[in-house]
Tab-separated table of C-alpha atoms and ligand atoms in Angstrom:
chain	number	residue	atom	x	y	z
A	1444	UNK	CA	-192.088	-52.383	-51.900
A	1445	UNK	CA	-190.971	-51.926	-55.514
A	1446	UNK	CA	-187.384	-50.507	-54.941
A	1447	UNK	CA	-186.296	-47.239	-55.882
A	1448	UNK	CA	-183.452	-46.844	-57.693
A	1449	UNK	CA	-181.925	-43.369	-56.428
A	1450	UNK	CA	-182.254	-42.456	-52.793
A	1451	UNK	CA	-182.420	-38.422	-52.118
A	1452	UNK	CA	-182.628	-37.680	-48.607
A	1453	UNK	CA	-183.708	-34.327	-46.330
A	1454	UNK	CA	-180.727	-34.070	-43.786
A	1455	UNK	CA	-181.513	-32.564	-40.642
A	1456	UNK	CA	-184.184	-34.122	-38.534
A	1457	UNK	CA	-184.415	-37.070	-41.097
A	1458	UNK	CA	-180.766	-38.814	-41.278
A	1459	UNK	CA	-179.998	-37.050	-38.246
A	1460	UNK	CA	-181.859	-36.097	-34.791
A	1461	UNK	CA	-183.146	-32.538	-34.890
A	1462	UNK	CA	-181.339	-30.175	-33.201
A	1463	UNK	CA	-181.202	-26.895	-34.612
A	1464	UNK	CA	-182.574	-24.805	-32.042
A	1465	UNK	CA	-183.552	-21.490	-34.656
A	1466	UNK	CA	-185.459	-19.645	-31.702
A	1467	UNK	CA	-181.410	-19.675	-30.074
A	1468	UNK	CA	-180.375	-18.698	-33.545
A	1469	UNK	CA	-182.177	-16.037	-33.647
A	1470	UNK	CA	-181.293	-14.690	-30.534
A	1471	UNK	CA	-177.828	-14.784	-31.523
A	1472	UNK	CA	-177.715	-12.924	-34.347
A	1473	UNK	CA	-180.844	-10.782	-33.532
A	1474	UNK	CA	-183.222	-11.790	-36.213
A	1475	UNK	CA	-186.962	-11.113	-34.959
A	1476	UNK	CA	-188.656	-14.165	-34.388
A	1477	UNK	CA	-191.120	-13.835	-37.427
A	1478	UNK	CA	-188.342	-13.794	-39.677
A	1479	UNK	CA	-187.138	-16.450	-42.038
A	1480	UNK	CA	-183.422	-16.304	-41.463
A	1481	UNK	CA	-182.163	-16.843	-44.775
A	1482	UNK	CA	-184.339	-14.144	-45.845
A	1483	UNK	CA	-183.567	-11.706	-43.368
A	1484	UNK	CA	-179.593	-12.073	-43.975
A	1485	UNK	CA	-180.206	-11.813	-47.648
A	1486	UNK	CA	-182.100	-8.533	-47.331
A	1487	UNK	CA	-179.523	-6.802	-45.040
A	1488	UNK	CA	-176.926	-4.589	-46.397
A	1489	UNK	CA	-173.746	-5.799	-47.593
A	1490	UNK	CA	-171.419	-5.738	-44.470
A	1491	UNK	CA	-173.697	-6.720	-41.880
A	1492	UNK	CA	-174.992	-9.697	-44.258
A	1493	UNK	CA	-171.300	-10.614	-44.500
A	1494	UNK	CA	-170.746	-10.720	-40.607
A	1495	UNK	CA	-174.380	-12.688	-40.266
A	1496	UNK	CA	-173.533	-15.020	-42.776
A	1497	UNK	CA	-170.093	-15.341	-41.442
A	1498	UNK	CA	-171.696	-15.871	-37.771
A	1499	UNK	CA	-174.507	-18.360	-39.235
A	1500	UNK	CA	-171.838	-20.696	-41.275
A	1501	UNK	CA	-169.841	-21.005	-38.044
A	1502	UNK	CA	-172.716	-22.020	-35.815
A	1503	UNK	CA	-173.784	-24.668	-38.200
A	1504	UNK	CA	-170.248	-25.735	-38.312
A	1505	UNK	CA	-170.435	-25.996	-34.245
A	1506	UNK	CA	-173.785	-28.107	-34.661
A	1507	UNK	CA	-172.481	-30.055	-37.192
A	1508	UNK	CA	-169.396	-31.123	-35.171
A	1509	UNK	CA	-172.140	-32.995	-32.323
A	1510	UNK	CA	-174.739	-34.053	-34.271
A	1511	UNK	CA	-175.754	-37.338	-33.863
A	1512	UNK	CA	-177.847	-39.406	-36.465
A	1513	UNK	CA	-181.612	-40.534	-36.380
A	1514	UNK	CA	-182.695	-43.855	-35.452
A	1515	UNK	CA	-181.586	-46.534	-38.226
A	1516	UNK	CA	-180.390	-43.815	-40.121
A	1517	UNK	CA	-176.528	-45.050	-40.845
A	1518	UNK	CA	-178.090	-48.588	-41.053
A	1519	UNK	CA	-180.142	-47.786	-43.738
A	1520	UNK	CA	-177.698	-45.852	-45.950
A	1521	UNK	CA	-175.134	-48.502	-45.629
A	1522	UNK	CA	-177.851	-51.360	-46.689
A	1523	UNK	CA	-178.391	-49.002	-49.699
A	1524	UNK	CA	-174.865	-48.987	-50.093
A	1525	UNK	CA	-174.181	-52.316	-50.702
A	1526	UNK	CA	-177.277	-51.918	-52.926
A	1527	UNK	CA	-175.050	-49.505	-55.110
A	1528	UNK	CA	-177.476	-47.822	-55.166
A	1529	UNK	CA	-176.997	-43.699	-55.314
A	1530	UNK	CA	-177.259	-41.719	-52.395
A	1531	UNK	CA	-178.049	-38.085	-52.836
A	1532	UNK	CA	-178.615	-34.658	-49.936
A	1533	UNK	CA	-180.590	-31.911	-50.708
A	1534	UNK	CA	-180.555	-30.071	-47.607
A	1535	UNK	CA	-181.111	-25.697	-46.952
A	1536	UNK	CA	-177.374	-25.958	-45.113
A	1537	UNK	CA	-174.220	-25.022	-46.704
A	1538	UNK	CA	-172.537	-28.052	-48.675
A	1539	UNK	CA	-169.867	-27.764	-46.660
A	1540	UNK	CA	-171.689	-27.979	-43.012
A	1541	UNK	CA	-173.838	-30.679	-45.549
A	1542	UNK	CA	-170.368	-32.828	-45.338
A	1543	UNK	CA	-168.765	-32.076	-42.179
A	1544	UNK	CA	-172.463	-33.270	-40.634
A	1545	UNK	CA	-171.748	-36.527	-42.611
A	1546	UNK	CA	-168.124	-37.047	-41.759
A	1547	UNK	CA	-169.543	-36.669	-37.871
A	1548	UNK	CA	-172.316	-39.306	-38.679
A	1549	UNK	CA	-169.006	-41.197	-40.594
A	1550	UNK	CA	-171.110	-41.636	-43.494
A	1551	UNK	CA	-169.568	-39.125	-46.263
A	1552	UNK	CA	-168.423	-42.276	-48.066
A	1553	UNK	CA	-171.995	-43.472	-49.262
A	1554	UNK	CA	-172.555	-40.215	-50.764
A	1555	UNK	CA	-170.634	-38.602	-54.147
A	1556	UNK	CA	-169.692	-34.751	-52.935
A	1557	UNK	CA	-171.633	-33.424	-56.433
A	1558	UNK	CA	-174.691	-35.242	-55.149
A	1559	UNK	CA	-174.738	-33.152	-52.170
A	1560	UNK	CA	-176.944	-30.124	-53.071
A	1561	UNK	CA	-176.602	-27.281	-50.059
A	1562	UNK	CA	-178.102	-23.987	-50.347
A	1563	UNK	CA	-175.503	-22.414	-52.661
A	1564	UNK	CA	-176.416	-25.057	-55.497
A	1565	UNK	CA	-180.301	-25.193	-55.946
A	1566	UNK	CA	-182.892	-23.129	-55.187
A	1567	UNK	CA	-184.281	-24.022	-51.505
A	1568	UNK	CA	-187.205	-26.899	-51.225
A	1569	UNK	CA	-189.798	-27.139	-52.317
A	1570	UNK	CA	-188.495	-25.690	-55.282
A	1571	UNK	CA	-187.392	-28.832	-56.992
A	1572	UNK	CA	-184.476	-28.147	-58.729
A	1573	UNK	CA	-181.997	-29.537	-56.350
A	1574	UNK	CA	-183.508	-32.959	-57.043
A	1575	UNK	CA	-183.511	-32.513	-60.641
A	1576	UNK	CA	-179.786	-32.119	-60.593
A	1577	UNK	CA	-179.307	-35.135	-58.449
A	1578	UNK	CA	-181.272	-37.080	-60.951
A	1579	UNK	CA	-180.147	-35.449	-64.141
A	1580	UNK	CA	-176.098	-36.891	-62.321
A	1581	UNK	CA	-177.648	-40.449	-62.447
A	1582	UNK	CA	-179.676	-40.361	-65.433
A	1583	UNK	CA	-182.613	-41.639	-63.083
A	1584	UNK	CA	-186.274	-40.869	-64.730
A	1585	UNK	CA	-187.829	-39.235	-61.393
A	1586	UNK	CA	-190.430	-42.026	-60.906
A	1587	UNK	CA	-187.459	-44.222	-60.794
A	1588	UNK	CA	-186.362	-42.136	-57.301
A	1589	UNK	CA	-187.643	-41.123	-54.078
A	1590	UNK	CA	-187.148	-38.066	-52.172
A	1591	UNK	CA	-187.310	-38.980	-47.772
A	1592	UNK	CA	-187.669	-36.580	-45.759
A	1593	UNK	CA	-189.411	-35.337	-42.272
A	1594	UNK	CA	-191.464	-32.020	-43.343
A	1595	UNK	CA	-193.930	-31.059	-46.002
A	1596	UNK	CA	-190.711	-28.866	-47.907
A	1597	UNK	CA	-189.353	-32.596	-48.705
A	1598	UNK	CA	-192.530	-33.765	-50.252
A	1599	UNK	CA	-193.752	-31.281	-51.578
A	1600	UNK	CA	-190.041	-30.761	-53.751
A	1601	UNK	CA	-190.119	-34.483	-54.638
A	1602	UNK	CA	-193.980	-34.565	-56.003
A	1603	UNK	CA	-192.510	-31.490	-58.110
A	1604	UNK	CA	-189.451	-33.499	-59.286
A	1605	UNK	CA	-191.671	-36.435	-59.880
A	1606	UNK	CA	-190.256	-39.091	-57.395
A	1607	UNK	CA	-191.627	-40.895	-55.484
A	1608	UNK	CA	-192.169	-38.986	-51.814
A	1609	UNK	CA	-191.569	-40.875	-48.063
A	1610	UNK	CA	-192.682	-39.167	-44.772
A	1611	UNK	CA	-190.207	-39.758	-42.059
A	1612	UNK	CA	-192.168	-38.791	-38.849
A	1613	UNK	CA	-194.484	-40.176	-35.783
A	1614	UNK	CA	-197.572	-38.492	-37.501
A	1615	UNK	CA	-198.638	-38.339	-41.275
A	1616	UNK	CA	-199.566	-34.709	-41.465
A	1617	UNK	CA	-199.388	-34.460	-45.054
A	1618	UNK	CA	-200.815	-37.577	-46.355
A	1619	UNK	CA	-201.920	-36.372	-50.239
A	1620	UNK	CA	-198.043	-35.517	-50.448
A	1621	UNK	CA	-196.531	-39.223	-48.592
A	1622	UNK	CA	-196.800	-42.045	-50.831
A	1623	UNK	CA	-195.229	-43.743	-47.293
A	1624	UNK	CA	-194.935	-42.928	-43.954
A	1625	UNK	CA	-192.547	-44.126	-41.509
A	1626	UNK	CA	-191.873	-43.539	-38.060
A	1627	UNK	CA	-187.698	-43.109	-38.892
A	1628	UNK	CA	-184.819	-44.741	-40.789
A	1629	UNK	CA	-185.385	-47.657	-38.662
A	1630	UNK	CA	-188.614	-48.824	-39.555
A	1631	UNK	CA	-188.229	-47.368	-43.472
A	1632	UNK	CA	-185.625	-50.220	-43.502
A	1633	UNK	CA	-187.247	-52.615	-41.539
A	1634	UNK	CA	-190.232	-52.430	-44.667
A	1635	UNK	CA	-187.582	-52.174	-47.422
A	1636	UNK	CA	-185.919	-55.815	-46.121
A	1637	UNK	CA	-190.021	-57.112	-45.724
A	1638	UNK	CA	-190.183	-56.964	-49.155
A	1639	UNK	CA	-186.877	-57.873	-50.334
V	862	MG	MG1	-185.625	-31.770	-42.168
C-alpha cells in the first residue's frame, strides 16, 4: 500500500461502533419516519427549530458521553500518529459532540480542533467541501489523501475531493466508489503494517 499522506475519517460507525438509533430519534422529537432530520428541523419555524435543535444537540451529547470506538479504531489513529501524519473528521454531528465523542474514545489529541469539520462548517457529505478544507489546512494535493469511511456519503465526498476513498464495512456495496475495502480499523491497519 502506497501510504497516504493525510488521513480524513467518517466518525460514527467508522472510528466508533454505530449506535445512533434515528428511528428512537425520531420518536423523540416527533419527526415522521420518512423525514431526513436535519431537514425537517431546518424547515420548521423559528421557535420550534430552536427547541428541536436544542433537544437534538443534547441527545448527541448523551450518545457521545457512552460511545465506544470500532474495532482497531484507536490503534490505528495512534500508529498514524506516530506517523505524524494528519488526522482529520468530517462528520454530519456538531463539532462540538465531534470532540466530546473523541475525548470519550480519549483520542482528541491525534486530531487538530480546525481539522474537525461538523455540520456547522461544510456543507454535509457527499458534498465535498468539508474535505477540501481539511486538505487546503495541510496543503495536501487530494490524491495525496484518503477519505475512510463506512457508507456510500464517505466515498462518494472523497471521489469528489479527489482522494483516495476506503470502505470500512463487512460487505463492499459500492465497489466503483472503494479503491479498498476493509472489514474495520483493525484489519485497515493490519494491511497498512503488511506493506510497511
Ligand atoms: Mg458513518
Amino acid at each position: 500500500m502506497n501510504l497516504p499522506q493525510g488521513w480524513i475519517f467518517d466518525l460514527d460507525g467508522t472510528l466508533t461502533l454505530a449506535q445512533h438509533d434515528f428511528a428512537a430519534i425520531r420518536r423523540e422529537l416527533e419527526i415522521p419516519a420518512e423525514e431526513d432530520i436535519l431537514d425537517f428541523i431546518a424547515a420548521r419555524p423559528v421557535a420550534e427549530r430552536q427547541r428541536l435543535t436544542r433537544q437534538l444537540d443534547a441527545i448527541e451529547h448523551d450518545l457521545a458521553a457512552s460511545v465506544q470506538a470500532a474495532p482497531g479504531a484507536v490503534e490505528l489513529l495512534r500508529w498514524l500518529q506516530r506517523q505524524q501524519l494528519p488526522l482529520g473528521i468530517v462528520t454530519r454531528n456538531l463539532r462540538a459532540v465531534a470532540l466530546h465523542t473523541l475525548d470519550t474514545l480519549g483520542v482528541r489529541d491525534c486530531f487538530a480542533e480546525a481539522a474537525v469539520i461538523g455540520r456547522e462548517q461544510a456543507l454535509p457529505k457527499p458534498h465535498p467541501q468539508g474535505l477540501l478544507q481539511v486538505l487546503g489546512q495541510w496543503s495536501l494535493a487530494p490524491p495525496q489523501a484518503i477519505m475512510v469511511g463506512d457508507y456510500r456519503f464517505d466515498l462518494e465526498a472523497g471521489r469528489a475531493a479527489g482522494c483516495r476513498t476506503c470502505l470500512l464495512a463487512g460487505q463492499n456495496l459500492w465497489p466503483a466508489l472503494a479503491d479498498w475495502h476493509r472489514q474495520d480499523c483493525s484489519h485497515l491497519l493490519d494491511t497498512i503494517l503488511a506493506g510497511n
